[in-house]
Amino acid sequence: MNKIRIGVIGCGNISGIYFENLTKLFLHTEVYACADRNRERAEAAAQAYGIPNVWSTEELLGSEEIQIVLNLTTPEGHFEICRQALLQGKHVYVEKPLSLTPQEGRKLVELARERGLMLGCAPDTFLGAGLQTCRKLIDDGFIGEPVAATAFMVCHGHESWHPAPAFYYQKGGGPMFDMGPYYLTALVSLLGPVRTVCGMARTSFAERTITSEPKFGERIQVEVPTHVAGTLEFASGPIATMITSFDVWDSTLPRIEIYGSRGTLIVPDPNTFGGPVLFKPAGGAEFKEIPLLFGYSDNSRGLGIADMAECVLRGGKPRASGELADHVLEIMQAFHTSSDTKRYAELETSCERPEPLAMGLMRGVLR
Ligand SMILES: NC(=O)c1ccc[n+]([C@@H]2O[C@H](COP(=O)([O-])OP(=O)(O)OC[C@H]3O[C@@H](n4cnc5c(N)ncnc54)[C@H](O)[C@@H]3O)[C@@H](O)[C@H]2O)c1
């Protein structure tokens, strides 16, 4: 069985589930080396998951043996590590966000294109059983012509549980940049690219108090909007209403709903891989739960890079692509730009709708 050799840079919080799935679940991935500027973390990961090499970041980037670099560093490291990897002739897959700005994201997309390399980016939850089932229902015409959608991610921020939550309220943070990638990637996968964004944003509370340990009682000065609301016009016609907020204690709002000419689809939490998926046809009495039609309903993080590995082996275009991630980054930025300028933001980027998964795939394989 052909396996693609992956080198992981960044062995922090999120890396465990990648190591788990890339070493045990997917049939065409092999974690060949790992690196972290905190070497102990890389050594611990190597020991836990049987990874044969612990290297420095530079050694890993320069190695002839690595075919895909998996960049799991914190967002400020994404652009430069991805750029270096591409310059060294490696395909790259990076955790979200692709970069801190859409301009940087575009540079990576262009560099990858120039060099004939693949660039991919999380999230890959849209490849999970729940969102792929929604995609199939839409593509097969169950809801008729998509007309509109809603997407809501509202909560009261992360200072009640996260050990170091300040970054959520600083540049690059805020609810849209934190959670928007899941919601927007799901919407683009379901409805296609976005053409226009109209946004309004506010900072409802200038200061937040940490109530988690170990920083209990410390204050955070809020530098970014924490309630971001707006409207999206998709190139194919539908209009979506979206709110992301760290300023709301409680609500009964759904996560995502898609409204079609022949029915309504309730889409599961796009930050998960499973269901439930609910559908009610026009004139129907009640919403019915639709059985999931695809695999990967459990935590299958890594689907995106596993899909890329199969493209390296057999050709094809990775579904969780850099173009998709850069488009999503521009949409998120556009909510804020529209709010600042009090004008609609017309988007410069677009992307193809990622190809859906086939039904009945063997577990561990995506193509
Ligand atoms: N933690 C989560 O639940 C979660 C969920 C979704 C997405 N993400 C994304 O995953 C990425 C990583 O998040 P995390 O929570 O694992 O962060 P983390 O801080 O726990 O881990 C990041 C690791 O990268 C290492 N690192 C940073 N810069 C480096 C560099 N230049 N060279 C080598 N090593 C470097 C750090 O030492 C650290 O071990 C972020 O982009 C985040 O948005 C995290």
mmCIF file of C-alpha atoms and ligand atoms in Angstrom:
data_model
loop_
_atom_site.group_PDB
_atom_site.id
_atom_site.type_symbol
_atom_site.label_atom_id
_atom_site.label_comp_id
_atom_site.label_asym_id
_atom_site.label_seq_id
_atom_site.Cartn_x
_atom_site.Cartn_y
_atom_site.Cartn_z
ATOM 1 C CA MET A 1 0.000 0.000 0.000
ATOM 2 C CA ASN A 2 1.444 3.344 -1.059
ATOM 3 C CA LYS A 3 1.690 5.868 1.728
ATOM 4 C CA ILE A 4 2.572 9.539 1.516
ATOM 5 C CA ARG A 5 5.206 10.734 3.975
ATOM 6 C CA ILE A 6 3.992 13.614 6.130
ATOM 7 C CA GLY A 7 6.092 15.899 8.350
ATOM 8 C CA VAL A 8 4.178 17.630 11.163
ATOM 9 C CA ILE A 9 5.320 21.037 12.442
ATOM 10 C CA GLY A 10 3.614 22.060 15.701
ATOM 11 C CA CYS A 11 2.839 19.338 18.243
ATOM 12 C CA GLY A 12 0.440 21.265 20.513
ATOM 13 C CA ASN A 13 -3.196 20.901 21.511
ATOM 14 C CA ILE A 14 -4.775 20.004 18.210
ATOM 15 C CA SER A 15 -1.975 17.718 17.002
ATOM 16 C CA GLY A 16 -3.111 14.623 18.962
ATOM 17 C CA ILE A 17 -6.183 13.912 16.845
ATOM 18 C CA TYR A 18 -4.146 14.409 13.644
ATOM 19 C CA PHE A 19 -1.456 11.983 14.811
ATOM 20 C CA GLU A 20 -4.146 9.519 15.858
ATOM 21 C CA ASN A 21 -6.047 9.579 12.562
ATOM 22 C CA LEU A 22 -3.048 9.903 10.222
ATOM 23 C CA THR A 23 -1.319 6.934 11.843
ATOM 24 C CA LYS A 24 -4.377 4.719 12.415
ATOM 25 C CA LEU A 25 -7.401 5.688 10.315
ATOM 26 C CA PHE A 26 -6.285 6.809 6.850
ATOM 27 C CA LEU A 27 -4.706 4.182 4.620
ATOM 28 C CA HIS A 28 -2.430 6.428 2.542
ATOM 29 C CA THR A 29 -0.779 8.610 5.193
ATOM 30 C CA GLU A 30 2.406 7.998 7.128
ATOM 31 C CA VAL A 31 3.689 10.468 9.725
ATOM 32 C CA TYR A 32 7.400 10.316 8.987
ATOM 33 C CA ALA A 33 8.717 13.140 11.175
ATOM 34 C CA CYS A 34 7.561 15.783 13.612
ATOM 35 C CA ALA A 35 8.987 19.077 14.855
ATOM 36 C CA ASP A 36 8.127 21.695 17.440
ATOM 37 C CA ARG A 37 10.138 24.638 18.703
ATOM 38 C CA ASN A 38 9.450 23.049 22.065
ATOM 39 C CA ARG A 39 11.354 19.831 21.310
ATOM 40 C CA GLU A 40 9.913 17.957 24.283
ATOM 41 C CA ARG A 41 6.465 18.162 22.699
ATOM 42 C CA ALA A 42 7.723 16.677 19.455
ATOM 43 C CA GLU A 43 9.519 13.908 21.347
ATOM 44 C CA ALA A 44 6.413 13.100 23.364
ATOM 45 C CA ALA A 45 4.331 12.892 20.178
ATOM 46 C CA ALA A 46 6.939 10.692 18.483
ATOM 47 C CA GLN A 47 6.914 8.323 21.418
ATOM 48 C CA ALA A 48 3.122 8.225 21.714
ATOM 49 C CA TYR A 49 2.464 7.610 18.010
ATOM 50 C CA GLY A 50 5.585 5.738 16.913
ATOM 51 C CA ILE A 51 6.922 8.495 14.655
ATOM 52 C CA PRO A 52 10.437 7.568 13.483
ATOM 53 C CA ASN A 53 12.022 11.049 13.310
ATOM 54 C CA VAL A 54 12.089 14.134 15.543
ATOM 55 C CA TRP A 55 13.697 16.978 13.640
ATOM 56 C CA SER A 56 14.095 20.724 13.883
ATOM 57 C CA THR A 57 11.646 22.749 11.772
ATOM 58 C CA GLU A 58 14.467 23.571 9.324
ATOM 59 C CA GLU A 59 15.536 19.926 8.997
ATOM 60 C CA LEU A 60 11.965 18.876 8.354
ATOM 61 C CA LEU A 61 11.370 21.592 5.768
ATOM 62 C CA GLY A 62 14.616 20.702 3.996
ATOM 63 C CA SER A 63 14.181 16.931 4.009
ATOM 64 C CA GLU A 64 13.899 15.188 0.634
ATOM 65 C CA GLU A 65 11.859 12.458 2.283
ATOM 66 C CA ILE A 66 8.873 14.592 3.304
ATOM 67 C CA GLN A 67 6.120 14.915 0.690
ATOM 68 C CA ILE A 68 3.507 16.937 2.607
ATOM 69 C CA VAL A 69 4.195 19.387 5.434
ATOM 70 C CA LEU A 70 1.358 19.545 7.963
ATOM 71 C CA ASN A 71 1.500 22.969 9.635
ATOM 72 C CA LEU A 72 -0.189 22.865 13.054
ATOM 73 C CA THR A 73 1.511 25.933 14.527
ATOM 74 C CA THR A 74 -0.425 28.910 15.891
ATOM 75 C CA PRO A 75 -1.916 31.325 13.310
ATOM 76 C CA GLU A 76 0.969 33.834 13.258
ATOM 77 C CA GLY A 77 3.273 31.012 12.078
ATOM 78 C CA HIS A 78 1.030 29.805 9.270
ATOM 79 C CA PHE A 79 2.108 32.051 6.407
ATOM 80 C CA GLU A 80 5.874 31.810 6.818
ATOM 81 C CA ILE A 81 6.037 28.062 7.459
ATOM 82 C CA CYS A 82 3.714 27.353 4.519
ATOM 83 C CA ARG A 83 5.768 29.669 2.295
ATOM 84 C CA GLN A 84 9.036 27.988 3.292
ATOM 85 C CA ALA A 85 7.556 24.541 2.721
ATOM 86 C CA LEU A 86 6.358 25.496 -0.769
ATOM 87 C CA LEU A 87 9.734 27.061 -1.582
ATOM 88 C CA GLN A 88 11.333 23.743 -0.573
ATOM 89 C CA GLY A 89 9.087 21.902 -3.037
ATOM 90 C CA LYS A 90 6.676 20.369 -0.504
ATOM 91 C CA HIS A 91 2.901 20.189 -0.657
ATOM 92 C CA VAL A 92 1.408 21.863 2.444
ATOM 93 C CA TYR A 93 -1.695 21.460 4.553
ATOM 94 C CA VAL A 94 -2.280 23.992 7.331
ATOM 95 C CA GLU A 95 -4.700 24.342 10.230
ATOM 96 C CA LYS A 96 -7.094 27.260 9.978
ATOM 97 C CA PRO A 97 -6.718 30.141 9.316
ATOM 98 C CA LEU A 98 -4.749 29.885 6.061
ATOM 99 C CA SER A 99 -2.957 33.097 7.064
ATOM 100 C CA LEU A 100 -3.719 36.214 9.054
ATOM 101 C CA THR A 101 -4.926 38.169 5.991
ATOM 102 C CA PRO A 102 -6.513 37.226 2.643
ATOM 103 C CA GLN A 103 -3.587 38.979 0.922
ATOM 104 C CA GLU A 104 -1.100 36.589 2.532
ATOM 105 C CA GLY A 105 -3.439 33.702 1.786
ATOM 106 C CA ARG A 106 -3.485 34.671 -1.869
ATOM 107 C CA LYS A 107 0.321 34.790 -1.981
ATOM 108 C CA LEU A 108 0.393 31.178 -0.801
ATOM 109 C CA VAL A 109 -2.251 30.134 -3.328
ATOM 110 C CA GLU A 110 -0.233 31.786 -6.105
ATOM 111 C CA LEU A 111 3.093 30.361 -4.934
ATOM 112 C CA ALA A 112 1.630 26.852 -4.837
ATOM 113 C CA ARG A 113 0.187 27.320 -8.321
ATOM 114 C CA GLU A 114 3.504 28.636 -9.711
ATOM 115 C CA ARG A 115 5.399 25.689 -8.260
ATOM 116 C CA GLY A 116 2.835 23.044 -9.245
ATOM 117 C CA LEU A 117 2.309 22.086 -5.593
ATOM 118 C CA MET A 118 -0.831 21.467 -3.541
ATOM 119 C CA LEU A 119 -1.965 23.787 -0.780
ATOM 120 C CA GLY A 120 -4.700 22.677 1.585
ATOM 121 C CA CYS A 121 -6.263 24.102 4.716
ATOM 122 C CA ALA A 122 -8.575 23.125 7.575
ATOM 123 C CA PRO A 123 -11.395 22.941 8.429
ATOM 124 C CA ASP A 124 -12.282 19.592 6.920
ATOM 125 C CA THR A 125 -15.507 19.050 8.855
ATOM 126 C CA PHE A 126 -17.392 19.614 5.584
ATOM 127 C CA LEU A 127 -16.062 16.199 4.499
ATOM 128 C CA GLY A 128 -17.713 14.530 7.507
ATOM 129 C CA ALA A 129 -20.868 12.412 7.399
ATOM 130 C CA GLY A 130 -23.250 15.193 8.463
ATOM 131 C CA LEU A 131 -22.272 17.896 5.992
ATOM 132 C CA GLN A 132 -21.733 15.425 3.120
ATOM 133 C CA THR A 133 -25.263 14.083 3.697
ATOM 134 C CA CYS A 134 -26.578 17.675 3.501
ATOM 135 C CA ARG A 135 -24.573 18.208 0.317
ATOM 136 C CA LYS A 136 -26.064 15.078 -1.262
ATOM 137 C CA LEU A 137 -29.615 16.108 -0.352
ATOM 138 C CA ILE A 138 -29.080 19.540 -1.925
ATOM 139 C CA ASP A 139 -27.322 18.202 -5.030
ATOM 140 C CA ASP A 140 -30.031 15.585 -5.545
ATOM 141 C CA GLY A 141 -32.724 18.269 -5.441
ATOM 142 C CA PHE A 142 -34.474 17.357 -2.176
ATOM 143 C CA ILE A 143 -34.879 21.000 -1.117
ATOM 144 C CA GLY A 144 -35.436 22.218 -4.680
ATOM 145 C CA GLU A 145 -33.665 25.421 -5.659
ATOM 146 C CA PRO A 146 -31.694 26.866 -2.690
ATOM 147 C CA VAL A 147 -33.207 30.248 -1.848
ATOM 148 C CA ALA A 148 -31.631 31.361 1.405
ATOM 149 C CA ALA A 149 -29.730 30.248 4.487
ATOM 150 C CA THR A 150 -29.052 31.251 8.076
ATOM 151 C CA ALA A 151 -25.901 30.620 10.109
ATOM 152 C CA PHE A 152 -25.560 31.473 13.796
ATOM 153 C CA MET A 153 -22.656 30.967 16.185
ATOM 154 C CA VAL A 154 -23.474 32.819 19.386
ATOM 155 C CA CYS A 155 -21.897 32.384 22.811
ATOM 156 C CA HIS A 156 -20.312 34.502 25.524
ATOM 157 C CA GLY A 157 -16.688 34.055 24.546
ATOM 158 C CA HIS A 158 -14.032 31.730 25.883
ATOM 159 C CA GLU A 159 -12.746 33.433 29.057
ATOM 160 C CA SER A 160 -14.798 31.136 31.287
ATOM 161 C CA TRP A 161 -12.919 27.985 30.226
ATOM 162 C CA HIS A 162 -9.802 28.696 28.113
ATOM 163 C CA PRO A 163 -6.579 28.890 30.178
ATOM 164 C CA ALA A 164 -5.156 31.810 28.127
ATOM 165 C CA PRO A 165 -8.096 33.457 26.319
ATOM 166 C CA ALA A 166 -6.626 36.936 25.591
ATOM 167 C CA PHE A 167 -5.854 36.142 21.928
ATOM 168 C CA TYR A 168 -9.556 35.721 21.176
ATOM 169 C CA TYR A 169 -9.946 39.467 21.764
ATOM 170 C CA GLN A 170 -6.845 40.651 19.898
ATOM 171 C CA LYS A 171 -6.067 41.162 16.189
ATOM 172 C CA GLY A 172 -6.833 37.964 14.295
ATOM 173 C CA GLY A 173 -9.344 36.992 17.018
ATOM 174 C CA GLY A 174 -13.039 37.730 17.475
ATOM 175 C CA PRO A 175 -15.936 35.354 16.794
ATOM 176 C CA MET A 176 -15.860 35.609 12.996
ATOM 177 C CA PHE A 177 -12.176 34.695 12.595
ATOM 178 C CA ASP A 178 -12.424 32.060 15.332
ATOM 179 C CA MET A 179 -15.547 30.184 14.233
ATOM 180 C CA GLY A 180 -16.391 31.626 10.812
ATOM 181 C CA PRO A 181 -14.165 29.108 8.965
ATOM 182 C CA TYR A 182 -16.404 26.195 10.022
ATOM 183 C CA TYR A 183 -19.662 27.923 9.119
ATOM 184 C CA LEU A 184 -18.481 29.579 5.915
ATOM 185 C CA THR A 185 -16.623 26.532 4.578
ATOM 186 C CA ALA A 186 -19.796 24.513 5.144
ATOM 187 C CA LEU A 187 -21.918 27.138 3.364
ATOM 188 C CA VAL A 188 -19.529 27.386 0.395
ATOM 189 C CA SER A 189 -19.447 23.604 0.103
ATOM 190 C CA LEU A 190 -23.270 23.526 0.132
ATOM 191 C CA LEU A 191 -24.099 26.630 -1.933
ATOM 192 C CA GLY A 192 -20.926 27.597 -3.791
ATOM 193 C CA PRO A 193 -18.823 30.765 -3.643
ATOM 194 C CA VAL A 194 -19.960 34.128 -2.265
ATOM 195 C CA ARG A 195 -20.140 37.298 -4.351
ATOM 196 C CA THR A 196 -21.079 40.112 -1.932
ATOM 197 C CA VAL A 197 -20.993 40.668 1.824
ATOM 198 C CA CYS A 198 -22.774 43.283 3.916
ATOM 199 C CA GLY A 199 -21.669 43.427 7.538
ATOM 200 C CA MET A 200 -22.163 45.280 10.789
ATOM 201 C CA ALA A 201 -19.929 44.725 13.767
ATOM 202 C CA ARG A 202 -19.586 46.082 17.271
ATOM 203 C CA THR A 203 -17.527 45.624 20.398
ATOM 204 C CA SER A 204 -20.256 45.361 23.013
ATOM 205 C CA PHE A 205 -17.931 45.079 26.024
ATOM 206 C CA ALA A 206 -14.626 46.964 26.097
ATOM 207 C CA GLU A 207 -13.188 44.679 28.756
ATOM 208 C CA ARG A 208 -13.592 41.004 29.661
ATOM 209 C CA THR A 209 -12.747 39.351 32.984
ATOM 210 C CA ILE A 210 -11.171 35.904 32.938
ATOM 211 C CA THR A 211 -13.034 33.437 35.161
ATOM 212 C CA SER A 212 -10.979 30.352 34.236
ATOM 213 C CA GLU A 213 -7.770 29.248 35.930
ATOM 214 C CA PRO A 214 -4.874 30.026 36.071
ATOM 215 C CA LYS A 215 -5.574 33.679 35.137
ATOM 216 C CA PHE A 216 -8.770 34.057 37.187
ATOM 217 C CA GLY A 217 -9.642 37.729 37.733
ATOM 218 C CA GLU A 218 -7.287 39.135 35.053
ATOM 219 C CA ARG A 219 -8.829 41.663 32.700
ATOM 220 C CA ILE A 220 -8.603 41.594 28.896
ATOM 221 C CA GLN A 221 -8.899 44.793 26.856
ATOM 222 C CA VAL A 222 -11.005 43.950 23.809
ATOM 223 C CA GLU A 223 -9.406 45.121 20.541
ATOM 224 C CA VAL A 224 -11.729 43.518 17.988
ATOM 225 C CA PRO A 225 -15.459 43.423 17.225
ATOM 226 C CA THR A 226 -17.167 40.691 19.226
ATOM 227 C CA HIS A 227 -20.607 40.779 17.601
ATOM 228 C CA VAL A 228 -20.472 40.435 13.821
ATOM 229 C CA ALA A 229 -23.727 40.283 11.856
ATOM 230 C CA GLY A 230 -24.374 40.420 8.159
ATOM 231 C CA THR A 231 -25.708 39.148 4.902
ATOM 232 C CA LEU A 232 -24.028 37.110 2.179
ATOM 233 C CA GLU A 233 -25.040 36.898 -1.440
ATOM 234 C CA PHE A 234 -23.912 33.669 -3.096
ATOM 235 C CA ALA A 235 -22.881 33.743 -6.748
ATOM 236 C CA SER A 236 -25.581 31.138 -7.462
ATOM 237 C CA GLY A 237 -28.270 33.432 -6.004
ATOM 238 C CA PRO A 238 -29.196 32.447 -2.426
ATOM 239 C CA ILE A 239 -28.882 35.007 0.374
ATOM 240 C CA ALA A 240 -27.628 34.001 3.824
ATOM 241 C CA THR A 241 -27.996 35.803 7.128
ATOM 242 C CA MET A 242 -25.151 35.209 9.570
ATOM 243 C CA ILE A 243 -24.264 36.170 13.140
ATOM 244 C CA THR A 244 -21.118 35.276 15.009
ATOM 245 C CA SER A 245 -20.993 36.633 18.539
ATOM 246 C CA PHE A 246 -19.083 36.446 21.796
ATOM 247 C CA ASP A 247 -21.618 38.823 23.375
ATOM 248 C CA VAL A 248 -24.697 36.605 23.800
ATOM 249 C CA TRP A 249 -25.305 34.550 26.941
ATOM 250 C CA ASP A 250 -27.931 32.209 25.552
ATOM 251 C CA SER A 251 -30.123 31.684 22.540
ATOM 252 C CA THR A 252 -32.305 29.107 20.827
ATOM 253 C CA LEU A 253 -30.953 29.895 17.353
ATOM 254 C CA PRO A 254 -30.078 26.980 15.065
ATOM 255 C CA ARG A 255 -26.517 26.558 13.700
ATOM 256 C CA ILE A 256 -27.182 26.455 9.957
ATOM 257 C CA GLU A 257 -30.452 26.124 8.034
ATOM 258 C CA ILE A 258 -30.808 26.010 4.253
ATOM 259 C CA TYR A 259 -34.126 27.064 2.731
ATOM 260 C CA GLY A 260 -35.069 25.694 -0.674
ATOM 261 C CA SER A 261 -38.022 26.079 -3.043
ATOM 262 C CA ARG A 262 -39.220 22.605 -1.970
ATOM 263 C CA GLY A 263 -38.215 22.304 1.667
ATOM 264 C CA THR A 264 -35.958 23.202 4.586
ATOM 265 C CA LEU A 265 -32.774 21.478 5.686
ATOM 266 C CA ILE A 266 -31.371 21.769 9.223
ATOM 267 C CA VAL A 267 -27.605 21.323 9.009
ATOM 268 C CA PRO A 268 -25.606 19.922 11.959
ATOM 269 C CA ASP A 269 -22.996 21.891 13.918
ATOM 270 C CA PRO A 270 -20.272 22.547 11.303
ATOM 271 C CA ASN A 271 -17.600 22.250 14.001
ATOM 272 C CA THR A 272 -18.382 18.519 14.181
ATOM 273 C CA PHE A 273 -18.305 15.648 11.681
ATOM 274 C CA GLY A 274 -21.626 13.959 12.450
ATOM 275 C CA GLY A 275 -25.369 14.763 12.500
ATOM 276 C CA PRO A 276 -28.182 15.231 13.077
ATOM 277 C CA VAL A 277 -29.489 16.218 9.646
ATOM 278 C CA LEU A 278 -33.172 17.183 9.600
ATOM 279 C CA PHE A 279 -35.389 17.784 6.594
ATOM 280 C CA LYS A 280 -38.954 18.982 6.154
ATOM 281 C CA PRO A 281 -40.456 19.087 2.653
ATOM 282 C CA ALA A 282 -42.813 21.915 1.685
ATOM 283 C CA GLY A 283 -46.179 21.137 3.265
ATOM 284 C CA GLY A 284 -44.687 18.340 5.437
ATOM 285 C CA ALA A 285 -45.973 17.901 8.982
ATOM 286 C CA GLU A 286 -42.660 17.833 10.823
ATOM 287 C CA PHE A 287 -38.888 17.685 10.468
ATOM 288 C CA LYS A 288 -37.586 14.138 10.047
ATOM 289 C CA GLU A 289 -34.047 13.027 10.820
ATOM 290 C CA ILE A 290 -32.254 11.759 7.722
ATOM 291 C CA PRO A 291 -29.889 8.801 8.217
ATOM 292 C CA LEU A 292 -26.271 9.769 7.517
ATOM 293 C CA LEU A 293 -25.268 8.525 4.079
ATOM 294 C CA PHE A 294 -21.470 8.735 4.469
ATOM 295 C CA GLY A 295 -18.715 7.598 6.819
ATOM 296 C CA TYR A 296 -16.677 9.814 9.153
ATOM 297 C CA SER A 297 -19.270 10.898 11.722
ATOM 298 C CA ASP A 298 -16.754 10.718 14.590
ATOM 299 C CA ASN A 299 -13.809 13.092 15.091
ATOM 300 C CA SER A 300 -12.144 12.591 11.712
ATOM 301 C CA ARG A 301 -9.831 15.594 11.695
ATOM 302 C CA GLY A 302 -7.241 14.900 9.039
ATOM 303 C CA LEU A 303 -9.749 14.077 6.281
ATOM 304 C CA GLY A 304 -8.478 17.089 4.339
ATOM 305 C CA ILE A 305 -4.803 16.091 4.374
ATOM 306 C CA ALA A 306 -5.649 12.419 3.790
ATOM 307 C CA ASP A 307 -7.573 13.540 0.695
ATOM 308 C CA MET A 308 -4.522 15.560 -0.389
ATOM 309 C CA ALA A 309 -2.277 12.522 0.119
ATOM 310 C CA GLU A 310 -4.495 10.538 -2.260
ATOM 311 C CA CYS A 311 -4.215 13.371 -4.801
ATOM 312 C CA VAL A 312 -0.412 13.137 -4.526
ATOM 313 C CA LEU A 313 -0.683 9.421 -5.260
ATOM 314 C CA ARG A 314 -3.265 9.410 -8.002
ATOM 315 C CA GLY A 315 -3.782 13.007 -9.158
ATOM 316 C CA GLY A 316 -6.828 15.202 -8.540
ATOM 317 C CA LYS A 317 -7.509 18.404 -6.647
ATOM 318 C CA PRO A 318 -7.640 18.427 -2.844
ATOM 319 C CA ARG A 319 -11.121 19.253 -1.599
ATOM 320 C CA ALA A 320 -10.027 21.315 1.431
ATOM 321 C CA SER A 321 -8.033 23.567 -0.866
ATOM 322 C CA GLY A 322 -6.080 26.780 -0.387
ATOM 323 C CA GLU A 323 -8.437 28.559 -2.823
ATOM 324 C CA LEU A 324 -11.431 27.595 -0.685
ATOM 325 C CA ALA A 325 -9.685 28.708 2.515
ATOM 326 C CA ASP A 326 -8.557 31.987 0.985
ATOM 327 C CA HIS A 327 -12.098 32.692 -0.237
ATOM 328 C CA VAL A 328 -13.403 32.031 3.280
ATOM 329 C CA LEU A 329 -10.709 34.324 4.726
ATOM 330 C CA GLU A 330 -11.777 37.098 2.354
ATOM 331 C CA ILE A 331 -15.446 36.627 3.322
ATOM 332 C CA MET A 332 -14.576 36.949 7.036
ATOM 333 C CA GLN A 333 -12.513 40.055 6.377
ATOM 334 C CA ALA A 334 -15.357 41.449 4.228
ATOM 335 C CA PHE A 335 -17.828 41.475 7.146
ATOM 336 C CA HIS A 336 -15.446 43.799 8.987
ATOM 337 C CA THR A 337 -14.559 45.944 5.948
ATOM 338 C CA SER A 338 -18.229 46.415 5.086
ATOM 339 C CA SER A 339 -18.954 47.433 8.666
ATOM 340 C CA ASP A 340 -16.053 49.916 8.754
ATOM 341 C CA THR A 341 -16.896 51.508 5.384
ATOM 342 C CA LYS A 342 -20.698 51.183 5.625
ATOM 343 C CA ARG A 343 -20.701 49.727 2.109
ATOM 344 C CA TYR A 344 -21.237 46.314 0.545
ATOM 345 C CA ALA A 345 -17.968 44.438 0.068
ATOM 346 C CA GLU A 346 -17.611 42.860 -3.383
ATOM 347 C CA LEU A 347 -15.290 39.864 -3.180
ATOM 348 C CA GLU A 348 -12.229 39.475 -5.376
ATOM 349 C CA THR A 349 -11.695 35.769 -4.756
ATOM 350 C CA SER A 350 -13.880 32.865 -5.714
ATOM 351 C CA CYS A 351 -13.408 29.107 -5.718
ATOM 352 C CA GLU A 352 -14.873 25.961 -7.125
ATOM 353 C CA ARG A 353 -17.302 24.048 -4.934
ATOM 354 C CA PRO A 354 -15.219 21.194 -3.520
ATOM 355 C CA GLU A 355 -16.044 17.870 -5.122
ATOM 356 C CA PRO A 356 -18.409 15.790 -2.932
ATOM 357 C CA LEU A 357 -17.331 12.420 -1.543
ATOM 358 C CA ALA A 358 -18.525 9.290 -3.293
ATOM 359 C CA MET A 359 -20.915 7.038 -1.382
ATOM 360 C CA GLY A 360 -19.780 3.642 -0.169
ATOM 361 C CA LEU A 361 -16.069 4.414 0.161
ATOM 362 C CA MET A 362 -13.939 1.992 2.135
ATOM 363 C CA ARG A 363 -13.047 3.400 5.574
ATOM 364 C CA GLY A 364 -9.717 5.223 5.476
ATOM 365 C CA VAL A 365 -9.988 6.081 1.775
ATOM 366 C CA LEU A 366 -11.456 9.230 0.230
ATOM 367 C CA ARG A 367 -11.240 8.726 -3.539
HETATM 368 N N1 LIG B 1 -6.871 23.492 19.854
HETATM 369 C C1 LIG B 1 -7.985 23.345 19.170
HETATM 370 O O1 LIG B 1 -9.005 22.833 19.647
HETATM 371 C C2 LIG B 1 -8.040 23.811 17.737
HETATM 372 C C3 LIG B 1 -9.207 23.570 17.052
HETATM 373 C C4 LIG B 1 -9.276 23.936 15.723
HETATM 374 C C5 LIG B 1 -8.202 24.534 15.124
HETATM 375 N N2 LIG B 1 -7.069 24.793 15.826
HETATM 376 C C6 LIG B 1 -5.970 25.459 15.126
HETATM 377 O O2 LIG B 1 -4.805 24.658 15.218
HETATM 378 C C7 LIG B 1 -3.645 25.495 15.283
HETATM 379 C C8 LIG B 1 -2.831 25.089 16.490
HETATM 380 O O3 LIG B 1 -3.634 25.244 17.634
HETATM 381 P P1 LIG B 1 -3.233 24.539 19.008
HETATM 382 O O4 LIG B 1 -4.413 24.724 19.890
HETATM 383 O O5 LIG B 1 -2.702 23.181 18.753
HETATM 384 O O6 LIG B 1 -2.065 25.504 19.495
HETATM 385 P P2 LIG B 1 -0.910 25.153 20.560
HETATM 386 O O7 LIG B 1 -0.379 26.462 20.999
HETATM 387 O O8 LIG B 1 -1.422 24.190 21.566
HETATM 388 O O9 LIG B 1 0.175 24.380 19.669
HETATM 389 C C9 LIG B 1 0.956 24.992 18.687
HETATM 390 C C10 LIG B 1 2.339 24.334 18.711
HETATM 391 O O10 LIG B 1 3.108 24.868 17.661
HETATM 392 C C11 LIG B 1 4.439 25.124 18.133
HETATM 393 N N3 LIG B 1 4.987 26.181 17.300
HETATM 394 C C12 LIG B 1 4.498 27.457 17.152
HETATM 395 N N4 LIG B 1 5.243 28.122 16.250
HETATM 396 C C13 LIG B 1 6.199 27.278 15.808
HETATM 397 C C14 LIG B 1 7.256 27.383 14.870
HETATM 398 N N5 LIG B 1 7.461 28.512 14.215
HETATM 399 N N6 LIG B 1 8.033 26.299 14.664
HETATM 400 C C15 LIG B 1 7.833 25.134 15.342
HETATM 401 N N7 LIG B 1 6.838 24.981 16.254
HETATM 402 C C16 LIG B 1 6.032 26.036 16.473
HETATM 403 C C17 LIG B 1 4.252 25.508 19.573
HETATM 404 O O11 LIG B 1 5.435 25.298 20.323
HETATM 405 C C18 LIG B 1 3.099 24.592 20.002
HETATM 406 O O12 LIG B 1 3.568 23.360 20.514
HETATM 407 C C19 LIG B 1 -4.156 26.930 15.318
HETATM 408 O O13 LIG B 1 -4.086 27.485 14.044
HETATM 409 C C20 LIG B 1 -5.608 26.789 15.740
HETATM 410 O O14 LIG B 1 -6.418 27.810 15.161
HETATM 411 C C21 LIG B 1 -6.951 24.428 17.106
#
